Amino acid sequence: MSENRLTITDERTGKQYQVQIQDGTIRANDLRQIKVSADDFGLMTYDPAYLNTASCRSSITYIDGDKGILRYRGYPIEQLAGTCTFLEVAYLLLNGELPNQEQLAAWETRVLRHTMLHETSKKFLENFRYDAHPMTMLISTLAAMSTVYPESKNIHDATNRQKQTIRLIAKMPTLSAYCYRHRLGLPYIYPDRDLSFTENFMNMMWRFMEPKYVANPILARALDVLFILHADHEQNCSTSTMRSVGSSQADPYLSMGAATAALSGPLHGGANEEVLRMLDHIGSKEAIPAFIKTVKDGHGKLMGFGHRVYKNFDPRAQIIKKTADEVFTVTGYNPKIEIARELERIALEDEYFIKRRLYPNVDFYSGIIYEAMGFRPDLFTVLFAIPRVVGWLAQWEEMVTDPEQKISRPRQIYTGYDERQFVPMEKRS
Ligand code: COA
C-alpha cells in the first residue's frame, strides 16, 4: 500500500529523511531537518514569484487552470454568473453558503445602508489634481479611510471585522464614482438606496439633472455579471498582498489600499486598460500581423493574453464574450471587438502563443464592454477593484481566523558580500 510520505536522500551526507505528504504538498519547514552539519540552517526551498508554493489553506475559490474551471465555494462560475446578483455572490464568498431570500434581503439592506461616504473622504478626494488617475485616487483614499474608522484596527473582534467588511463593500462604488466625477469636474452624486448595488453605481456615475436615475436593465445586469466574474480569484498578486499586509495586523483599509495598489499594475488588473490602449494603437485588422510580429520579437506583450494559472482557456473570458453581445444590443457595436476577435484568431493559430499556452484572459474583452457602456479606459481597473474587494475581504477574514497563519515573512538566499571592513570616506575610490 502506498504511504503518504516522501523519502529524500541527501547525497551530500548519505542520510535519508522522510517527510509527510498532505493534499499533494510537503511542508517546506520539514526540509529544515536536512542539514550537512549541526550549525547548518537546514534546507530551504527557492521559489521566486511563488510558482509552486501554497501559502495558505483556503475554502473560498477553486481553480483548475488546465481544465479552465473556476468555482466559488464549490459553485461553477458559469452557474453563478448566469443566475445570481453580485451581492448574492458576495454573500456566498464571505459566508460560505448562498443566502436564502430573507438573508439576501437583509444583506442587501445592510450593504446599501453603508454606501454613503464620510464627508472628510469626499473632501480628501477633492484635493487631487483634476487629471489624477482614478486608480491612484482610489488607493490613497482607501488608506485615508483608516483615519475615519480608527476602530477598524481592532482586527481580533469578529463583529468589528464584519462591520468594516460591509463598509468597504458598500463604499467602494461611491468612492469609485467620485474619483470618476472629480476627473470630469462634475458634482458628486449621493447614493440612492432604492436602487440595486450596480444600478446605484451607475446612478452615481452618470446621473445629471434628472430627479431619479433609471438604469438600463441589460446594462445593469451586464455589470452584475462582470462584477461576479471579478469577485475572487484565489491567491493572485493583489489577494496575496491583502493577506501579506493584513498578516502584520494592519487594519483592513490600509491592507486594502496595498491590495488595490498591487491590482493597478499592468500585469494584473491594469491589463484591461492596457488592452484598450493596445487595440487603439493597432487601429485596424490589417495592422494585426505586424503588431503580432513586434510582440514575438520581444517588443512588449499581447495585453489580455496569458495567465499564471489558466493554460487552456479562462472561463471568465468565455462568459464575457457572451455578455459583450448583450451589451451591444443596447449600446451599439464597439468596432474594437472586430480587431480583438481577429487578434485572438491570429494569435491562437500562431506557434509562439500555442507553444507558450497563451489564451485570452478576463481582461481581453472586459474593456471593450466597459467602453461600450460609457466607461473611460482609466476607470477600467477601478471597475475590477469594486467587486474584488469582496474576495480580498473573504480571504483576509480567512487569514485572520486561521491559527496556522503568522506574519508573512519569506526567506532569501543572500548573494551579497561576506563581512568586510568599513572604508573611511577619504579612502573610498
Ligand atoms: N504576450 C506575449 N508573450 C507572453 C505573454 C503575452 N501576453 N504572456 C506571457 N508571454 C510569454 C513570456 O514572454 C514567456 O516567454 P519565454 O518563455 O519565451 O520567456 C512565456 O510566455 C511565459 O510567460 P511568463 O511571463 O513566464 O508567465 P507568467 O505566468 O509569469 O505571467 C502574466 C503571467 C499574466 C503576467 C503574463 O501572461 C502577462 O504579462 N500577460 C499580459 C498581461 C495581462 O493580460 N495580465 C492580466 C492577467 S489576468
Coordinates of C-alpha atoms and ligand atoms in Angstrom, one line a residue:
M1 CA 0.0 0.0 0.0
S2 CA 1.3 3.4 -0.9
E3 CA 2.2 5.7 2.0
N4 CA 1.7 9.5 2.1
R5 CA 5.4 10.0 2.6
L6 CA 8.3 11.3 0.6
T7 CA 11.7 9.8 1.2
I8 CA 14.6 12.1 0.4
T9 CA 18.3 11.0 0.2
D10 CA 20.8 13.8 0.8
E11 CA 23.7 12.9 -1.4
R12 CA 25.9 15.3 0.5
T13 CA 25.7 13.2 3.6
G14 CA 24.1 10.0 2.5
K15 CA 21.4 10.5 5.1
Q16 CA 17.7 9.7 4.4
Y17 CA 14.7 11.7 5.6
Q18 CA 11.0 11.2 5.4
V19 CA 8.5 14.0 5.1
Q20 CA 4.8 13.8 5.2
I21 CA 2.7 14.5 2.1
Q22 CA -0.7 16.1 2.7
D23 CA -3.0 17.4 0.0
G24 CA -0.3 16.8 -2.6
T25 CA 2.0 19.1 -0.6
I26 CA 5.0 18.8 1.6
R27 CA 5.7 21.4 4.4
A28 CA 8.7 23.5 3.5
N29 CA 9.6 23.6 7.2
D30 CA 10.0 19.8 7.2
L31 CA 13.0 20.3 4.9
R32 CA 14.8 22.2 7.6
Q33 CA 15.9 18.9 9.3
I34 CA 18.1 18.2 6.2
K35 CA 21.5 19.5 7.3
V36 CA 25.1 18.9 6.5
S37 CA 26.3 19.9 10.0
A38 CA 24.8 20.8 13.3
D39 CA 25.2 24.5 12.7
D40 CA 23.7 24.3 9.2
F41 CA 20.5 26.3 8.9
G42 CA 18.8 23.5 7.1
L43 CA 17.4 23.1 3.6
M44 CA 15.1 25.8 2.2
T45 CA 13.0 26.0 -1.0
Y46 CA 13.7 28.7 -3.6
D47 CA 10.6 29.9 -5.4
P48 CA 10.7 33.4 -6.8
A49 CA 7.2 34.6 -7.7
Y50 CA 5.7 31.6 -5.8
L51 CA 5.4 29.5 -8.9
N52 CA 4.9 26.3 -6.8
T53 CA 4.3 27.4 -3.3
A54 CA 1.0 27.2 -1.4
S55 CA 0.9 30.0 1.2
C56 CA -2.4 29.1 2.8
R57 CA -5.3 26.7 3.1
S58 CA -8.4 28.2 1.6
S59 CA -12.0 27.1 1.1
I60 CA -13.1 30.1 -0.9
T61 CA -12.2 29.7 -4.6
Y62 CA -11.1 26.7 -6.6
I63 CA -9.3 27.0 -9.9
D64 CA -8.2 24.1 -12.2
G65 CA -6.0 26.0 -14.7
D66 CA -5.6 23.1 -17.2
K67 CA -9.3 22.4 -17.4
G68 CA -10.4 26.1 -17.2
I69 CA -12.5 25.5 -14.1
L70 CA -13.4 28.4 -11.7
R71 CA -15.7 27.8 -8.7
Y72 CA -16.7 30.0 -5.7
R73 CA -17.4 27.9 -2.6
G74 CA -17.9 24.9 -5.0
Y75 CA -20.3 26.6 -7.4
P76 CA -19.2 26.8 -11.0
I77 CA -18.7 30.4 -12.1
E78 CA -21.0 29.8 -15.2
Q79 CA -24.0 29.0 -12.9
L80 CA -23.4 31.9 -10.6
A81 CA -22.9 34.4 -13.4
G82 CA -26.0 33.0 -15.2
T83 CA -28.4 33.4 -12.3
C84 CA -27.1 35.4 -9.3
T85 CA -26.8 39.0 -8.4
F86 CA -23.4 40.4 -7.4
L87 CA -24.5 40.9 -3.8
E88 CA -25.8 37.3 -3.7
V89 CA -22.3 36.1 -4.8
A90 CA -20.6 38.4 -2.3
Y91 CA -22.7 36.8 0.5
L92 CA -21.6 33.4 -0.7
L93 CA -18.0 34.3 -0.8
L94 CA -18.0 35.8 2.6
N95 CA -20.3 33.4 4.4
G96 CA -19.6 30.1 2.6
E97 CA -23.3 29.5 1.6
L98 CA -25.8 31.0 -0.8
P99 CA -28.3 33.2 1.1
N100 CA -32.0 32.4 1.3
Q101 CA -34.5 35.1 0.3
E102 CA -34.7 36.6 3.8
Q103 CA -30.9 36.6 4.3
L104 CA -30.3 38.2 0.9
A105 CA -32.9 40.9 1.6
A106 CA -31.3 41.7 5.0
W107 CA -27.8 41.6 3.4
E108 CA -28.8 44.0 0.6
T109 CA -30.4 46.4 3.0
R110 CA -27.3 46.4 5.2
V111 CA -24.9 47.0 2.4
L112 CA -26.9 49.7 0.8
R113 CA -27.3 51.5 4.2
H114 CA -23.5 51.9 4.2
T115 CA -23.0 53.3 0.8
M116 CA -22.6 57.0 1.9
L117 CA -19.0 58.3 2.2
H118 CA -17.9 60.3 5.2
E119 CA -17.7 63.9 4.1
T120 CA -14.0 64.0 5.0
S121 CA -13.3 61.3 2.4
K122 CA -15.1 63.4 -0.1
K123 CA -13.0 66.5 0.8
F124 CA -9.9 64.4 0.6
L125 CA -10.7 63.4 -2.9
E126 CA -11.5 67.0 -3.9
N127 CA -7.8 67.9 -3.4
F128 CA -6.4 65.7 -6.1
R129 CA -5.4 67.3 -9.4
Y130 CA -8.1 67.4 -12.0
D131 CA -6.2 64.8 -14.1
A132 CA -5.2 62.4 -11.3
H133 CA -5.5 58.8 -12.3
P134 CA -8.7 57.3 -10.7
M135 CA -6.8 54.2 -9.5
T136 CA -4.3 56.3 -7.6
M137 CA -7.0 58.4 -6.1
L138 CA -8.8 55.2 -5.0
I139 CA -5.7 53.7 -3.5
S140 CA -4.9 56.8 -1.4
T141 CA -8.5 57.4 -0.3
L142 CA -8.9 53.8 0.8
A143 CA -5.8 54.2 3.0
A144 CA -7.0 57.5 4.3
M145 CA -10.4 56.0 5.3
S146 CA -8.4 54.2 8.1
T147 CA -8.4 57.6 9.8
V148 CA -12.2 57.8 9.6
Y149 CA -12.7 54.4 11.2
P150 CA -9.9 54.0 13.7
E151 CA -11.8 51.2 15.5
S152 CA -11.0 49.1 12.4
K153 CA -7.6 48.4 14.0
N154 CA -9.3 46.0 16.3
I155 CA -9.0 43.1 13.9
H156 CA -9.4 40.5 16.6
D157 CA -13.1 41.4 17.1
A158 CA -15.3 39.4 14.7
T159 CA -18.2 41.9 14.9
N160 CA -15.8 44.8 14.2
R161 CA -14.4 42.9 11.2
Q162 CA -17.8 42.3 9.8
K163 CA -18.8 46.0 10.2
Q164 CA -15.6 47.1 8.3
T165 CA -16.3 44.5 5.6
I166 CA -19.7 45.8 4.9
R167 CA -18.5 49.4 4.9
L168 CA -15.8 48.6 2.4
I169 CA -18.0 46.7 0.0
A170 CA -20.7 49.4 0.3
K171 CA -18.5 52.5 -0.1
M172 CA -16.3 51.2 -2.9
P173 CA -18.8 52.1 -5.7
T174 CA -19.3 55.5 -4.2
L175 CA -15.6 56.2 -3.9
S176 CA -15.1 55.0 -7.4
A177 CA -17.8 57.1 -8.9
Y178 CA -16.4 60.2 -7.0
C179 CA -13.0 59.5 -8.5
Y180 CA -14.5 59.5 -11.9
R181 CA -16.6 62.6 -11.5
H182 CA -13.7 64.5 -9.9
R183 CA -11.8 64.0 -13.1
L184 CA -14.6 65.4 -15.2
G185 CA -15.3 68.3 -12.8
L186 CA -18.8 67.0 -12.3
P187 CA -20.7 67.3 -9.0
Y188 CA -20.7 64.2 -6.8
I189 CA -24.0 62.2 -6.8
Y190 CA -25.0 60.7 -3.4
P191 CA -26.1 57.1 -3.3
D192 CA -29.7 56.1 -3.9
R193 CA -30.8 53.2 -1.6
D194 CA -33.9 52.5 -3.7
L195 CA -31.6 51.1 -6.4
S196 CA -29.7 47.8 -6.6
F197 CA -26.0 47.7 -6.0
T198 CA -25.0 48.0 -9.6
E199 CA -27.9 50.4 -10.5
N200 CA -26.8 52.7 -7.7
F201 CA -23.2 52.7 -9.0
M202 CA -24.5 53.7 -12.5
N203 CA -26.6 56.4 -10.8
M204 CA -23.6 57.8 -9.0
M205 CA -21.5 57.7 -12.3
W206 CA -23.9 59.1 -14.8
R207 CA -26.9 60.9 -13.3
F208 CA -27.1 64.5 -14.4
M209 CA -30.2 66.7 -14.0
E210 CA -32.9 64.0 -13.9
P211 CA -34.5 63.7 -10.4
K212 CA -34.3 59.9 -10.4
Y213 CA -31.8 57.7 -12.3
V214 CA -33.2 54.8 -14.3
A215 CA -30.6 52.2 -15.2
N216 CA -31.0 50.2 -18.4
P217 CA -31.7 46.7 -17.1
I218 CA -29.5 44.9 -19.7
L219 CA -26.5 47.1 -18.8
A220 CA -27.1 46.8 -15.1
R221 CA -27.2 43.0 -15.4
A222 CA -24.1 43.0 -17.6
L223 CA -22.3 45.0 -14.8
D224 CA -23.6 42.5 -12.3
V225 CA -22.1 39.6 -14.3
L226 CA -18.8 41.4 -14.8
F227 CA -18.7 42.1 -11.0
I228 CA -19.4 38.4 -10.3
L229 CA -16.6 37.3 -12.6
H230 CA -14.1 39.6 -10.9
A231 CA -15.2 38.9 -7.3
D232 CA -12.4 36.5 -6.3
H233 CA -9.6 34.5 -7.9
E234 CA -7.8 32.8 -5.1
Q235 CA -4.1 33.7 -4.4
N236 CA -3.4 36.2 -7.1
C237 CA -1.0 39.1 -6.7
S238 CA -3.4 41.6 -5.0
T239 CA -5.0 39.0 -2.8
S240 CA -1.6 37.8 -1.6
T241 CA -0.8 41.4 -0.9
M242 CA -4.0 41.8 1.1
R243 CA -3.1 38.7 3.1
S244 CA 0.5 39.7 3.5
V245 CA -0.1 43.2 4.7
G246 CA -3.1 42.0 6.8
S247 CA -0.8 39.5 8.4
S248 CA 1.1 42.3 10.1
Q249 CA -2.3 43.1 11.7
A250 CA -2.7 46.4 9.8
D251 CA -6.3 47.5 9.6
P252 CA -8.4 46.4 6.5
Y253 CA -8.4 49.9 4.9
L254 CA -4.6 50.0 4.9
S255 CA -4.4 46.4 3.8
M256 CA -6.9 47.1 1.0
G257 CA -5.0 50.2 -0.1
A258 CA -2.0 48.0 -0.6
A259 CA -4.0 45.3 -2.4
T260 CA -5.5 47.9 -4.7
A261 CA -2.0 49.2 -5.5
A262 CA -1.0 45.6 -6.4
L263 CA -4.1 45.4 -8.7
S264 CA -3.2 48.6 -10.5
G265 CA -0.1 47.1 -12.3
P266 CA -0.4 46.3 -16.0
L267 CA 0.4 42.7 -15.5
H268 CA -2.5 42.3 -13.1
G269 CA -5.8 44.4 -13.0
G270 CA -4.2 47.2 -15.0
A271 CA -4.2 44.9 -18.1
N272 CA -7.8 45.8 -19.0
E273 CA -6.9 49.5 -19.5
E274 CA -3.7 48.4 -21.5
V275 CA -5.8 46.2 -23.8
L276 CA -7.9 49.1 -24.9
R277 CA -4.8 51.2 -25.5
M278 CA -3.3 48.3 -27.4
L279 CA -6.4 48.0 -29.6
D280 CA -6.3 51.7 -30.3
H281 CA -2.7 51.5 -31.2
I282 CA -3.3 48.6 -33.6
G283 CA -6.1 50.6 -35.2
S284 CA -7.3 48.1 -37.9
K285 CA -7.4 44.4 -38.7
E286 CA -4.8 44.9 -41.4
A287 CA -2.3 46.1 -38.8
I288 CA -2.6 43.0 -36.6
P289 CA 0.1 40.7 -38.3
A290 CA 2.7 43.4 -38.0
F291 CA 1.7 44.0 -34.3
I292 CA 1.9 40.3 -33.5
K293 CA 5.4 40.2 -35.1
T294 CA 6.6 43.0 -32.8
V295 CA 5.3 41.0 -29.7
K296 CA 7.1 37.9 -30.9
D297 CA 10.3 39.9 -31.5
G298 CA 10.1 40.7 -27.8
H299 CA 8.8 44.3 -28.0
G300 CA 6.0 44.3 -25.5
K301 CA 3.3 41.8 -24.7
L302 CA -0.1 41.0 -26.1
M303 CA -2.1 42.5 -23.3
G304 CA -5.1 40.5 -22.1
F305 CA -3.3 37.2 -23.1
G306 CA -1.7 34.7 -20.9
H307 CA -2.3 33.7 -17.3
R308 CA -0.2 32.2 -14.5
V309 CA -2.8 29.6 -13.8
Y310 CA -5.1 29.1 -16.8
K311 CA -3.3 27.3 -19.6
N312 CA -6.1 26.3 -21.9
F313 CA -8.8 28.9 -21.5
D314 CA -10.0 31.4 -19.0
P315 CA -13.7 30.6 -18.2
R316 CA -14.4 34.2 -17.4
A317 CA -13.3 35.3 -20.9
Q318 CA -15.9 32.9 -22.4
I319 CA -18.7 34.4 -20.3
I320 CA -17.6 38.0 -21.1
K321 CA -17.7 37.4 -24.8
K322 CA -21.4 36.5 -24.5
T323 CA -22.1 39.5 -22.2
A324 CA -20.5 41.7 -24.9
D325 CA -23.1 40.7 -27.4
E326 CA -25.9 41.5 -25.0
V327 CA -24.4 44.9 -24.2
F328 CA -24.0 45.8 -27.9
T329 CA -27.8 45.3 -28.4
V330 CA -28.2 48.4 -26.2
T331 CA -25.1 50.5 -26.8
G332 CA -24.5 49.7 -30.5
Y333 CA -21.5 47.9 -31.8
N334 CA -18.0 48.7 -30.5
P335 CA -15.9 48.3 -33.6
K336 CA -12.9 47.4 -31.5
I337 CA -14.4 43.9 -30.9
E338 CA -13.6 43.1 -34.6
I339 CA -9.9 43.9 -34.0
A340 CA -10.0 41.9 -30.7
R341 CA -11.6 38.9 -32.3
E342 CA -9.2 38.9 -35.3
L343 CA -6.3 39.4 -32.9
E344 CA -7.5 36.4 -30.9
R345 CA -7.9 34.3 -34.0
I346 CA -4.5 35.0 -35.4
A347 CA -2.7 34.6 -32.0
L348 CA -4.4 31.3 -31.3
E349 CA -3.1 29.9 -34.6
D350 CA 0.4 31.2 -34.1
E351 CA 3.1 28.8 -32.9
Y352 CA 4.6 31.4 -30.4
F353 CA 1.3 31.6 -28.5
I354 CA 0.4 27.9 -28.9
K355 CA 3.8 26.8 -27.5
R356 CA 3.5 29.1 -24.5
R357 CA -0.1 28.2 -23.9
L358 CA -1.2 31.9 -24.1
Y359 CA -5.0 32.4 -24.3
P360 CA -7.3 35.5 -23.8
N361 CA -7.8 36.2 -20.2
V362 CA -10.6 38.1 -18.4
D363 CA -9.2 41.4 -19.3
F364 CA -9.1 40.9 -23.1
Y365 CA -12.8 41.6 -23.7
S366 CA -13.9 43.3 -20.5
G367 CA -12.5 46.7 -21.5
I368 CA -14.4 46.6 -24.8
I369 CA -17.7 46.1 -22.9
Y370 CA -16.8 48.8 -20.4
E371 CA -16.0 51.3 -23.2
A372 CA -19.3 50.5 -25.0
M373 CA -21.1 51.1 -21.7
G374 CA -19.6 54.6 -21.5
F375 CA -16.7 54.0 -19.0
R376 CA -13.4 55.6 -19.8
P377 CA -10.3 53.4 -20.0
D378 CA -8.6 54.9 -16.9
L379 CA -11.6 53.7 -14.9
F380 CA -11.4 50.0 -16.0
T381 CA -9.1 48.9 -13.2
V382 CA -11.3 50.6 -10.7
L383 CA -14.2 48.5 -12.1
F384 CA -12.1 45.4 -11.4
A385 CA -11.4 46.6 -7.8
I386 CA -15.0 47.3 -6.8
P387 CA -16.0 43.6 -6.9
R388 CA -12.5 42.2 -5.9
V389 CA -13.0 43.9 -2.6
V390 CA -15.3 41.0 -1.7
G391 CA -12.6 38.4 -2.5
W392 CA -9.9 40.4 -0.6
L393 CA -12.1 40.6 2.5
A394 CA -13.2 37.0 2.4
Q395 CA -9.5 36.0 2.1
W396 CA -8.5 38.4 4.8
E397 CA -11.1 37.0 7.2
E398 CA -9.9 33.5 6.4
M399 CA -6.3 34.6 7.1
V400 CA -7.1 36.4 10.4
T401 CA -9.0 33.4 11.7
D402 CA -6.5 30.8 10.6
P403 CA -4.5 29.6 13.6
E404 CA -1.7 28.5 11.3
Q405 CA -1.1 31.9 9.8
K406 CA 1.6 34.3 11.2
I407 CA 3.2 37.5 9.9
S408 CA 4.1 36.9 6.3
R409 CA 7.9 36.8 6.0
P410 CA 9.7 34.9 3.3
R411 CA 13.4 33.9 3.5
Q412 CA 16.1 34.8 1.0
I413 CA 19.3 33.5 -0.5
Y414 CA 21.8 36.1 0.4
T415 CA 24.1 36.8 -2.6
G416 CA 26.0 39.9 -1.2
Y417 CA 29.4 40.3 0.3
D418 CA 30.7 38.4 3.2
E419 CA 31.8 40.6 6.2
R420 CA 34.3 43.3 5.1
Q421 CA 36.0 46.2 6.8
F422 CA 34.4 49.7 6.8
V423 CA 36.2 52.1 4.4
P424 CA 36.6 55.7 5.7
M425 CA 35.5 58.4 3.3
E426 CA 39.0 59.6 2.4
K427 CA 40.0 56.1 1.3
R428 CA 37.0 55.4 -1.0
S429 CA 37.7 55.5 -4.7
Ligands
COA1 N1 2.3 38.3 -24.7 C1 3.4 37.8 -25.3 N2 4.2 36.8 -24.6 C2 3.7 36.5 -23.4 C3 2.6 37.0 -22.8 C4 1.8 37.9 -23.5 N3 0.7 38.4 -23.0 N4 2.4 36.4 -21.6 C5 3.5 35.6 -21.4 N5 4.3 35.6 -22.5 C6 5.5 34.8 -22.8 C7 6.6 35.2 -21.9 O1 7.4 36.2 -22.5 C8 7.4 33.9 -21.7 O2 8.1 33.7 -22.9 P1 9.5 33.0 -22.9 O3 9.3 31.6 -22.3 O4 10.0 33.0 -24.3 O5 10.4 33.8 -22.0 C9 6.3 32.9 -21.6 O6 5.2 33.4 -22.4 C10 5.8 32.5 -20.2 O7 5.4 33.7 -19.6 P2 5.7 34.1 -18.1 O8 6.0 35.6 -18.1 O9 6.7 33.2 -17.5 O10 4.3 33.8 -17.5 P3 3.8 34.3 -16.0 O11 2.9 33.2 -15.5 O12 4.9 34.8 -15.2 O13 2.9 35.6 -16.4 C11 1.1 37.0 -17.0 C12 1.5 35.6 -16.5 C13 -0.4 37.1 -16.9 C14 1.7 38.1 -16.0 C15 1.6 37.2 -18.4 O14 1.0 36.2 -19.2 C16 1.3 38.6 -18.9 O15 2.1 39.5 -18.7 N6 0.2 38.8 -19.7 C17 -0.2 40.1 -20.2 C18 -0.8 41.0 -19.0 C19 -2.2 40.5 -18.7 O16 -3.0 40.3 -19.5 N7 -2.4 40.4 -17.4 C20 -3.7 40.0 -16.9 C21 -3.7 38.7 -16.2 S1 -5.4 38.3 -15.8

